[in-house]
Amino acid sequence: DTGGPFFASSCGTTTGFDVELDQRSAGRTGVSVCNDDTGFVCGRGATLNSTIPAGPGLHALIVDACTGSGAYQVRYTLGACTTGLTRCGTCVNTQTDNNNCGGCNRQCATGQFCRGGQCLAPPANDTRTGATVINLTPASQLLSANTTNARNDTAGTCGCTSGNDVFYRFTLTRDEIVYADTIGATWDTSLFFQSSTGTNLTTANLTNGAVCNDDGGLSGCATGTQSQVMARLAPGTYHLVLSGCGNGAAQIRFQHLPTGNGAVSLLTAGRGLVRSGTTSGTGRVTSTACTANGPEATYYWYTCQGAAAGTFTASTCSRASWDTSLHQSSAARTTLSLCNDDACGTQSSLSAAIPAGPGLHTFYVDGFGTSSSGTYSVLITRP
């Protein structure tokens, strides 16, 4: 007989009296290996591990009691586990087993999980059902996040999404451009959008947009191991998921701005740009800075980390035959929207300060009144 590790436990089976277990092997130095309940967490039960010596001989397991008597059950096994596993009735990984965390029969409390042999309490937004609800009243905000004690519940369509993840939920009541980044995080993050039911979004519906990003950020932004996403989303409920190859604390910059009823176009940087189009139909973006409630054409752009502040200008002077209004929004600016109606007759001229740093920006060619619309061209300088 080769002998080997022996395990016995009354944990979870006997509750009527205070069980003590004693395993004896006549040929072993230190004949008795005994345990009452010291060092274990199963109340009045007992657990022991011993080694049965090889070769012929007599062995016994004695079920005793410190106090009381009654019916009992004892689980026992003899034999070694494979490398990395521990014999706890069955072979388990005490680094990850919720019922044997850090040792046999050390059960994690309800809601906790075992990692590294310790029972950990996950963050409240560890799962989709517990997602943190994002208040969409501000156009820009920083969301606190920490994936250290989170688990992996889902995966995105880009790299580094199989690590610990946390969830955020938001509900749009109108068509909007939604932007998020982890710029400033010190570990390898990823960000991605999902539907209300956890299906990964597959298209951003925007030039240079991204519904899942690990490294590098949006086109033209070198974010390293930090992430940027941006998508045009219809009304509905969505999730933003933070994951990564590493884990830790982060701040998610979350921004959103509405789109008008007409065309939505990326606006590149430059001076003396001319953009042309036609507005028609029923508008859906109204500027409170001036009367601008006609149908709109929407232009958008994003800035990268380290972007300098600048000045945006736009003019429809002598470039439209109807009563235009121009307004520009920057999600991170204290004054969200700046607007001009009549600068040159019934046409418009606008100058707006664009804040430094990463973020989302939009510009709208609009009309004064719901019936003001038509063909236009606009002269633009965009930093």
Tab-separated table of C-alpha atoms in Angstrom:
chain	number	residue	atom	x	y	z
A	1	ASP	CA	0.000	0.000	0.000
A	2	THR	CA	1.410	3.398	-1.011
A	3	GLY	CA	-0.581	5.325	1.629
A	4	GLY	CA	-1.118	9.003	0.929
A	5	PRO	CA	-3.124	12.067	1.990
A	6	PHE	CA	-6.259	11.393	4.023
A	7	PHE	CA	-9.116	13.873	4.409
A	8	ALA	CA	-12.219	13.686	6.587
A	9	SER	CA	-14.937	16.232	7.419
A	10	SER	CA	-18.276	16.427	9.179
A	11	CYS	CA	-18.798	20.012	8.016
A	12	GLY	CA	-22.217	20.636	6.539
A	13	THR	CA	-23.546	17.245	7.644
A	14	THR	CA	-23.734	17.124	11.449
A	15	THR	CA	-25.392	19.867	13.473
A	16	GLY	CA	-26.732	18.058	16.543
A	17	PHE	CA	-23.533	17.920	18.631
A	18	ASP	CA	-19.921	19.112	18.748
A	19	VAL	CA	-18.036	16.580	16.602
A	20	GLU	CA	-14.368	15.738	17.043
A	21	LEU	CA	-12.427	13.648	14.498
A	22	ASP	CA	-9.334	11.590	15.316
A	23	GLN	CA	-7.376	9.648	12.697
A	24	ARG	CA	-4.832	7.142	14.001
A	25	SER	CA	-2.180	5.076	12.222
A	26	ALA	CA	-0.325	2.588	14.370
A	27	GLY	CA	2.908	2.740	12.393
A	28	ARG	CA	3.121	6.549	12.163
A	29	THR	CA	5.237	8.750	14.365
A	30	GLY	CA	2.593	10.859	15.993
A	31	VAL	CA	-0.058	8.187	15.950
A	32	SER	CA	-3.016	10.556	16.337
A	33	VAL	CA	-4.073	13.465	14.121
A	34	CYS	CA	-7.069	15.138	15.711
A	35	ASN	CA	-9.328	18.149	15.147
A	36	ASP	CA	-12.306	19.579	16.934
A	37	ASP	CA	-13.217	22.886	15.270
A	38	THR	CA	-10.128	25.056	15.779
A	39	GLY	CA	-9.111	26.926	12.610
A	40	PHE	CA	-12.233	26.038	10.658
A	41	VAL	CA	-15.467	27.821	9.940
A	42	CYS	CA	-18.194	25.192	9.992
A	43	GLY	CA	-19.507	25.682	13.493
A	44	ARG	CA	-19.377	22.513	15.591
A	45	GLY	CA	-18.177	20.332	12.733
A	46	ALA	CA	-14.615	19.097	12.347
A	47	THR	CA	-12.165	18.676	9.467
A	48	LEU	CA	-8.758	17.011	9.400
A	49	ASN	CA	-5.981	16.268	6.947
A	50	SER	CA	-3.408	13.594	7.694
A	51	THR	CA	-0.965	11.361	5.840
A	52	ILE	CA	-1.409	7.579	5.876
A	53	PRO	CA	2.031	5.903	5.965
A	54	ALA	CA	2.929	3.466	3.196
A	55	GLY	CA	3.149	-0.247	3.777
A	56	PRO	CA	1.130	-2.717	5.880
A	57	GLY	CA	-0.438	-1.577	9.136
A	58	LEU	CA	-3.543	-0.656	11.087
A	59	HIS	CA	-5.422	2.654	10.662
A	60	ALA	CA	-8.581	4.060	12.245
A	61	LEU	CA	-10.880	7.085	12.058
A	62	ILE	CA	-12.620	7.838	15.351
A	63	VAL	CA	-15.715	10.022	15.479
A	64	ASP	CA	-15.862	11.526	18.949
A	65	ALA	CA	-17.484	14.497	20.628
A	66	CYS	CA	-16.422	17.310	22.922
A	67	THR	CA	-19.986	17.546	24.163
A	68	GLY	CA	-23.164	15.709	23.314
A	69	SER	CA	-23.859	12.772	21.063
A	70	GLY	CA	-26.109	11.838	18.205
A	71	ALA	CA	-26.324	10.934	14.535
A	72	TYR	CA	-23.517	12.060	12.243
A	73	GLN	CA	-22.129	11.845	8.731
A	74	VAL	CA	-18.461	12.028	7.829
A	75	ARG	CA	-17.009	12.451	4.347
A	76	TYR	CA	-13.548	10.998	3.854
A	77	THR	CA	-11.130	10.347	0.997
A	78	LEU	CA	-7.683	8.860	0.588
A	79	GLY	CA	-5.362	9.861	-2.248
A	80	ALA	CA	-3.394	12.776	-3.626
A	81	CYS	CA	-4.767	15.546	-5.859
A	82	THR	CA	-3.096	16.835	-8.973
A	83	THR	CA	-0.716	19.777	-8.640
A	84	GLY	CA	-2.477	22.962	-7.595
A	85	LEU	CA	-5.491	21.235	-6.067
A	86	THR	CA	-6.256	20.376	-2.445
A	87	ARG	CA	-8.191	17.422	-1.111
A	88	CYS	CA	-11.364	18.783	0.524
A	89	GLY	CA	-13.630	15.801	0.099
A	90	THR	CA	-12.991	16.254	-3.595
A	91	CYS	CA	-9.969	17.902	-5.193
A	92	VAL	CA	-10.526	21.668	-5.295
A	93	ASN	CA	-8.565	24.812	-6.018
A	94	THR	CA	-8.575	26.646	-2.694
A	95	GLN	CA	-7.531	29.826	-4.523
A	96	THR	CA	-10.848	30.044	-6.376
A	97	ASP	CA	-13.360	27.670	-4.754
A	98	ASN	CA	-16.120	29.611	-2.950
A	99	ASN	CA	-16.753	26.711	-0.565
A	100	ASN	CA	-13.078	26.074	0.203
A	101	CYS	CA	-11.447	29.504	-0.025
A	102	GLY	CA	-7.927	29.482	1.374
A	103	GLY	CA	-8.557	26.100	3.017
A	104	CYS	CA	-11.085	23.305	3.254
A	105	ASN	CA	-14.631	24.305	4.226
A	106	ARG	CA	-13.899	28.015	4.397
A	107	GLN	CA	-17.076	29.233	2.742
A	108	CYS	CA	-17.379	32.737	1.325
A	109	ALA	CA	-20.385	34.722	2.483
A	110	THR	CA	-23.357	35.231	0.187
A	111	GLY	CA	-22.432	37.719	-2.538
A	112	GLN	CA	-18.680	37.176	-2.127
A	113	PHE	CA	-16.363	35.152	-4.333
A	114	CYS	CA	-12.963	33.497	-3.869
A	115	ARG	CA	-9.849	34.869	-5.573
A	116	GLY	CA	-6.291	34.252	-4.476
A	117	GLY	CA	-7.530	32.277	-1.485
A	118	GLN	CA	-9.466	35.269	-0.123
A	119	CYS	CA	-13.189	35.959	-0.024
A	120	LEU	CA	-13.794	39.260	-1.825
A	121	ALA	CA	-16.853	41.487	-2.104
A	122	PRO	CA	-17.334	42.531	-5.757
A	123	PRO	CA	-18.290	46.119	-6.660
A	124	ALA	CA	-22.008	46.857	-6.972
A	125	ASN	CA	-21.722	47.206	-10.777
A	126	ASP	CA	-19.857	43.907	-11.221
A	127	THR	CA	-22.788	42.506	-13.230
A	128	ARG	CA	-25.093	43.898	-15.892
A	129	THR	CA	-28.106	43.746	-13.550
A	130	GLY	CA	-26.228	45.904	-11.033
A	131	ALA	CA	-24.974	48.405	-13.601
A	132	THR	CA	-24.382	51.962	-12.405
A	133	VAL	CA	-27.024	54.234	-13.942
A	134	ILE	CA	-25.532	57.260	-15.712
A	135	ASN	CA	-27.399	60.521	-15.186
A	136	LEU	CA	-27.617	62.147	-18.616
A	137	THR	CA	-28.467	65.631	-17.327
A	138	PRO	CA	-24.863	66.857	-17.720
A	139	ALA	CA	-23.300	66.613	-21.182
A	140	SER	CA	-19.965	65.607	-19.634
A	141	GLN	CA	-18.993	63.816	-16.440
A	142	LEU	CA	-16.287	61.650	-14.908
A	143	LEU	CA	-17.442	58.218	-13.735
A	144	SER	CA	-15.503	56.507	-10.961
A	145	ALA	CA	-14.598	52.896	-11.726
A	146	ASN	CA	-12.598	50.099	-10.120
A	147	THR	CA	-12.276	46.595	-11.543
A	148	THR	CA	-9.850	45.244	-8.910
A	149	ASN	CA	-12.412	43.025	-7.148
A	150	ALA	CA	-14.687	42.553	-10.164
A	151	ARG	CA	-15.102	39.366	-12.189
A	152	ASN	CA	-15.369	38.768	-15.914
A	153	ASP	CA	-18.994	38.522	-17.048
A	154	THR	CA	-18.805	39.384	-20.746
A	155	ALA	CA	-16.445	40.072	-23.646
A	156	GLY	CA	-16.387	42.705	-26.381
A	157	THR	CA	-15.394	42.525	-30.034
A	158	CYS	CA	-11.906	44.034	-29.585
A	159	GLY	CA	-8.841	42.957	-27.623
A	160	CYS	CA	-8.380	42.832	-23.844
A	161	THR	CA	-12.054	42.331	-22.924
A	162	SER	CA	-11.727	39.034	-21.044
A	163	GLY	CA	-10.476	40.652	-17.829
A	164	ASN	CA	-12.422	41.953	-14.841
A	165	ASP	CA	-15.339	44.129	-15.989
A	166	VAL	CA	-17.849	46.616	-14.576
A	167	PHE	CA	-21.069	47.946	-16.126
A	168	TYR	CA	-22.746	51.333	-16.636
A	169	ARG	CA	-26.273	51.818	-18.029
A	170	PHE	CA	-27.768	54.837	-19.788
A	171	THR	CA	-31.059	55.527	-21.556
A	172	LEU	CA	-31.295	57.945	-24.497
A	173	THR	CA	-34.578	59.670	-25.321
A	174	ARG	CA	-33.288	61.031	-28.659
A	175	ASP	CA	-30.660	60.314	-31.298
A	176	GLU	CA	-27.249	61.221	-29.819
A	177	ILE	CA	-23.497	60.856	-30.244
A	178	VAL	CA	-22.050	59.147	-27.152
A	179	TYR	CA	-18.335	59.348	-26.338
A	180	ALA	CA	-16.249	57.752	-23.566
A	181	ASP	CA	-12.534	57.422	-22.740
A	182	THR	CA	-10.245	56.166	-19.972
A	183	ILE	CA	-7.464	58.674	-20.655
A	184	GLY	CA	-5.394	58.992	-17.477
A	185	ALA	CA	-5.751	55.361	-16.361
A	186	THR	CA	-2.465	53.689	-15.406
A	187	TRP	CA	-3.360	50.191	-16.636
A	188	ASP	CA	-4.408	48.518	-19.898
A	189	THR	CA	-8.128	49.272	-20.264
A	190	SER	CA	-10.819	48.496	-22.826
A	191	LEU	CA	-14.238	50.085	-23.373
A	192	PHE	CA	-17.203	48.809	-25.347
A	193	PHE	CA	-20.917	49.393	-25.892
A	194	GLN	CA	-23.634	46.766	-25.492
A	195	SER	CA	-27.401	46.757	-25.924
A	196	SER	CA	-29.777	46.595	-22.964
A	197	THR	CA	-29.675	42.785	-23.162
A	198	GLY	CA	-25.876	42.505	-23.374
A	199	THR	CA	-25.444	42.138	-27.147
A	200	ASN	CA	-22.281	43.819	-28.413
A	201	LEU	CA	-22.911	46.754	-30.746
A	202	THR	CA	-21.227	46.154	-34.089
A	203	THR	CA	-21.404	49.524	-35.854
A	204	ALA	CA	-20.725	53.058	-34.634
A	205	ASN	CA	-22.821	54.735	-37.371
A	206	LEU	CA	-20.150	57.450	-37.506
A	207	THR	CA	-17.018	58.094	-39.528
A	208	ASN	CA	-14.025	57.331	-37.245
A	209	GLY	CA	-16.344	55.988	-34.553
A	210	ALA	CA	-15.698	52.811	-32.522
A	211	VAL	CA	-18.002	50.597	-30.459
A	212	CYS	CA	-15.095	48.703	-28.842
A	213	ASN	CA	-11.561	49.950	-28.248
A	214	ASP	CA	-8.602	48.516	-26.387
A	215	ASP	CA	-5.453	50.462	-27.294
A	216	GLY	CA	-4.728	53.553	-29.361
A	217	GLY	CA	-8.056	55.357	-29.133
A	218	LEU	CA	-10.037	56.848	-32.007
A	219	SER	CA	-8.389	57.592	-35.344
A	220	GLY	CA	-5.658	60.195	-34.875
A	221	CYS	CA	-5.507	59.862	-31.068
A	222	ALA	CA	-2.542	57.902	-29.689
A	223	THR	CA	-3.870	56.845	-26.276
A	224	GLY	CA	-1.404	54.020	-25.638
A	225	THR	CA	-3.083	51.329	-23.541
A	226	GLN	CA	-6.030	53.616	-22.745
A	227	SER	CA	-9.284	53.565	-24.672
A	228	GLN	CA	-11.772	55.776	-26.559
A	229	VAL	CA	-15.175	54.869	-27.999
A	230	MET	CA	-17.753	56.949	-29.857
A	231	ALA	CA	-21.011	55.962	-31.528
A	232	ARG	CA	-24.230	57.484	-32.835
A	233	LEU	CA	-27.062	55.780	-30.974
A	234	ALA	CA	-30.822	55.798	-31.439
A	235	PRO	CA	-33.181	56.264	-28.480
A	236	GLY	CA	-33.012	53.281	-26.127
A	237	THR	CA	-31.102	51.723	-23.236
A	238	TYR	CA	-27.442	50.766	-23.582
A	239	HIS	CA	-24.513	49.578	-21.487
A	240	LEU	CA	-20.951	50.872	-21.396
A	241	VAL	CA	-18.515	48.219	-20.184
A	242	LEU	CA	-15.040	48.819	-18.743
A	243	SER	CA	-12.670	45.848	-18.948
A	244	GLY	CA	-9.017	45.342	-19.868
A	245	CYS	CA	-5.922	43.183	-19.746
A	246	GLY	CA	-5.117	44.566	-16.298
A	247	ASN	CA	-7.343	45.888	-13.551
A	248	GLY	CA	-7.530	48.805	-11.168
A	249	ALA	CA	-9.108	52.186	-10.566
A	250	ALA	CA	-9.998	54.515	-13.433
A	251	GLN	CA	-12.100	57.510	-14.324
A	252	ILE	CA	-14.303	57.212	-17.394
A	253	ARG	CA	-14.940	60.467	-19.226
A	254	PHE	CA	-18.522	60.123	-20.498
A	255	GLN	CA	-20.009	62.709	-22.889
A	256	HIS	CA	-23.051	62.933	-25.140
A	257	LEU	CA	-24.522	65.482	-27.562
A	258	PRO	CA	-27.674	65.307	-29.732
A	259	THR	CA	-27.839	65.048	-33.505
A	260	GLY	CA	-30.243	67.036	-35.689
A	261	ASN	CA	-32.815	65.573	-38.042
A	262	GLY	CA	-30.630	65.953	-41.149
A	263	ALA	CA	-27.220	64.771	-42.280
A	264	VAL	CA	-24.540	64.025	-39.651
A	265	SER	CA	-20.974	64.610	-40.903
A	266	LEU	CA	-17.452	64.505	-39.490
A	267	LEU	CA	-15.842	67.960	-39.472
A	268	THR	CA	-12.095	67.875	-40.048
A	269	ALA	CA	-9.692	70.469	-38.649
A	270	GLY	CA	-8.643	73.417	-40.812
A	271	ARG	CA	-9.115	77.066	-41.790
A	272	GLY	CA	-11.369	78.367	-44.533
A	273	LEU	CA	-13.375	75.153	-44.818
A	274	VAL	CA	-16.577	75.315	-46.841
A	275	ARG	CA	-19.376	72.849	-46.192
A	276	SER	CA	-22.640	72.790	-48.142
A	277	GLY	CA	-25.988	71.102	-47.707
A	278	THR	CA	-29.735	71.445	-47.402
A	279	THR	CA	-31.906	71.457	-44.291
A	280	SER	CA	-35.506	70.299	-44.388
A	281	GLY	CA	-38.172	68.598	-42.335
A	282	THR	CA	-38.717	68.961	-38.599
A	283	GLY	CA	-35.842	69.905	-36.340
A	284	ARG	CA	-35.039	68.161	-33.073
A	285	VAL	CA	-32.187	70.220	-31.549
A	286	THR	CA	-33.121	73.584	-30.049
A	287	SER	CA	-30.479	75.986	-28.808
A	288	THR	CA	-31.370	77.970	-25.705
A	289	ALA	CA	-28.660	80.516	-26.549
A	290	CYS	CA	-30.734	81.950	-29.414
A	291	THR	CA	-33.870	81.059	-31.343
A	292	ALA	CA	-32.782	78.029	-33.345
A	293	ASN	CA	-35.586	75.507	-33.697
A	294	GLY	CA	-35.673	74.745	-37.413
A	295	PRO	CA	-34.400	71.578	-39.093
A	296	GLU	CA	-30.659	71.007	-38.704
A	297	ALA	CA	-27.539	69.672	-40.347
A	298	THR	CA	-25.090	68.278	-37.757
A	299	TYR	CA	-21.302	68.325	-37.885
A	300	TYR	CA	-19.230	66.609	-35.196
A	301	TRP	CA	-15.619	66.114	-34.199
A	302	TYR	CA	-13.601	64.832	-31.268
A	303	THR	CA	-10.335	65.985	-29.740
A	304	CYS	CA	-7.464	63.918	-28.355
A	305	GLN	CA	-5.583	64.029	-25.075
A	306	GLY	CA	-3.224	66.988	-25.063
A	307	ALA	CA	-5.337	68.970	-27.544
A	308	ALA	CA	-4.842	72.727	-27.185
A	309	ALA	CA	-7.708	75.145	-26.765
A	310	GLY	CA	-8.718	77.020	-29.907
A	311	THR	CA	-11.342	79.148	-31.610
A	312	PHE	CA	-14.102	77.858	-33.856
A	313	THR	CA	-15.719	80.212	-36.374
A	314	ALA	CA	-18.554	79.710	-38.838
A	315	SER	CA	-20.496	82.029	-41.152
A	316	THR	CA	-23.434	81.780	-43.556
A	317	CYS	CA	-23.188	85.475	-44.499
A	318	SER	CA	-24.025	85.754	-48.217
A	319	ARG	CA	-24.176	81.951	-48.282
A	320	ALA	CA	-27.888	81.328	-47.694
A	321	SER	CA	-31.143	82.955	-48.813
A	322	TRP	CA	-33.122	82.118	-45.672
A	323	ASP	CA	-32.982	82.963	-41.968
A	324	THR	CA	-30.174	80.795	-40.574
A	325	SER	CA	-29.042	80.170	-37.022
A	326	LEU	CA	-25.693	78.605	-36.115
A	327	HIS	CA	-24.879	76.952	-32.808
A	328	GLN	CA	-21.907	74.997	-31.531
A	329	SER	CA	-21.697	72.685	-28.501
A	330	SER	CA	-18.686	71.301	-26.618
A	331	ALA	CA	-19.622	68.718	-23.997
A	332	ALA	CA	-16.901	69.737	-21.520
A	333	ARG	CA	-17.373	73.510	-21.838
A	334	THR	CA	-18.991	75.370	-18.932
A	335	THR	CA	-21.326	77.090	-21.380
A	336	LEU	CA	-22.456	74.076	-23.350
A	337	SER	CA	-23.979	75.792	-26.414
A	338	LEU	CA	-23.054	79.072	-28.142
A	339	CYS	CA	-25.374	80.466	-30.819
A	340	ASN	CA	-25.843	83.293	-33.335
A	341	ASP	CA	-28.941	84.194	-35.325
A	342	ASP	CA	-28.707	87.489	-37.249
A	343	ALA	CA	-25.147	88.783	-37.742
A	344	CYS	CA	-25.474	89.825	-41.373
A	345	GLY	CA	-29.098	90.368	-42.248
A	346	THR	CA	-30.892	87.113	-41.562
A	347	GLN	CA	-27.707	85.076	-41.895
A	348	SER	CA	-25.358	84.137	-39.075
A	349	SER	CA	-21.760	84.384	-37.899
A	350	LEU	CA	-20.453	82.518	-34.864
A	351	SER	CA	-17.216	82.444	-32.859
A	352	ALA	CA	-16.774	79.895	-30.053
A	353	ALA	CA	-13.924	78.947	-27.715
A	354	ILE	CA	-13.126	75.208	-27.886
A	355	PRO	CA	-11.772	73.823	-24.583
A	356	ALA	CA	-8.472	71.980	-24.368
A	357	GLY	CA	-8.206	68.244	-23.874
A	358	PRO	CA	-10.109	65.207	-25.119
A	359	GLY	CA	-13.832	65.317	-25.783
A	360	LEU	CA	-16.834	65.603	-28.084
A	361	HIS	CA	-17.941	68.668	-30.073
A	362	THR	CA	-20.831	69.418	-32.459
A	363	PHE	CA	-21.861	72.246	-34.782
A	364	TYR	CA	-25.361	72.778	-36.190
A	365	VAL	CA	-26.606	74.696	-39.202
A	366	ASP	CA	-30.120	75.527	-38.013
A	367	GLY	CA	-32.954	77.901	-38.782
A	368	PHE	CA	-34.754	80.733	-37.019
A	369	GLY	CA	-38.217	79.250	-36.647
A	370	THR	CA	-39.568	75.898	-37.690
A	371	SER	CA	-40.137	76.985	-41.292
A	372	SER	CA	-36.605	78.368	-41.859
A	373	SER	CA	-34.683	75.889	-43.975
A	374	GLY	CA	-33.058	75.435	-47.336
A	375	THR	CA	-29.783	75.182	-49.230
A	376	TYR	CA	-26.697	76.658	-47.572
A	377	SER	CA	-22.927	76.820	-47.565
A	378	VAL	CA	-20.972	77.702	-44.450
A	379	LEU	CA	-17.401	79.008	-44.081
A	380	ILE	CA	-15.678	77.307	-41.123
A	381	THR	CA	-12.430	77.415	-39.169
A	382	ARG	CA	-12.044	74.434	-36.845
A	383	PRO	CA	-9.054	74.004	-34.463
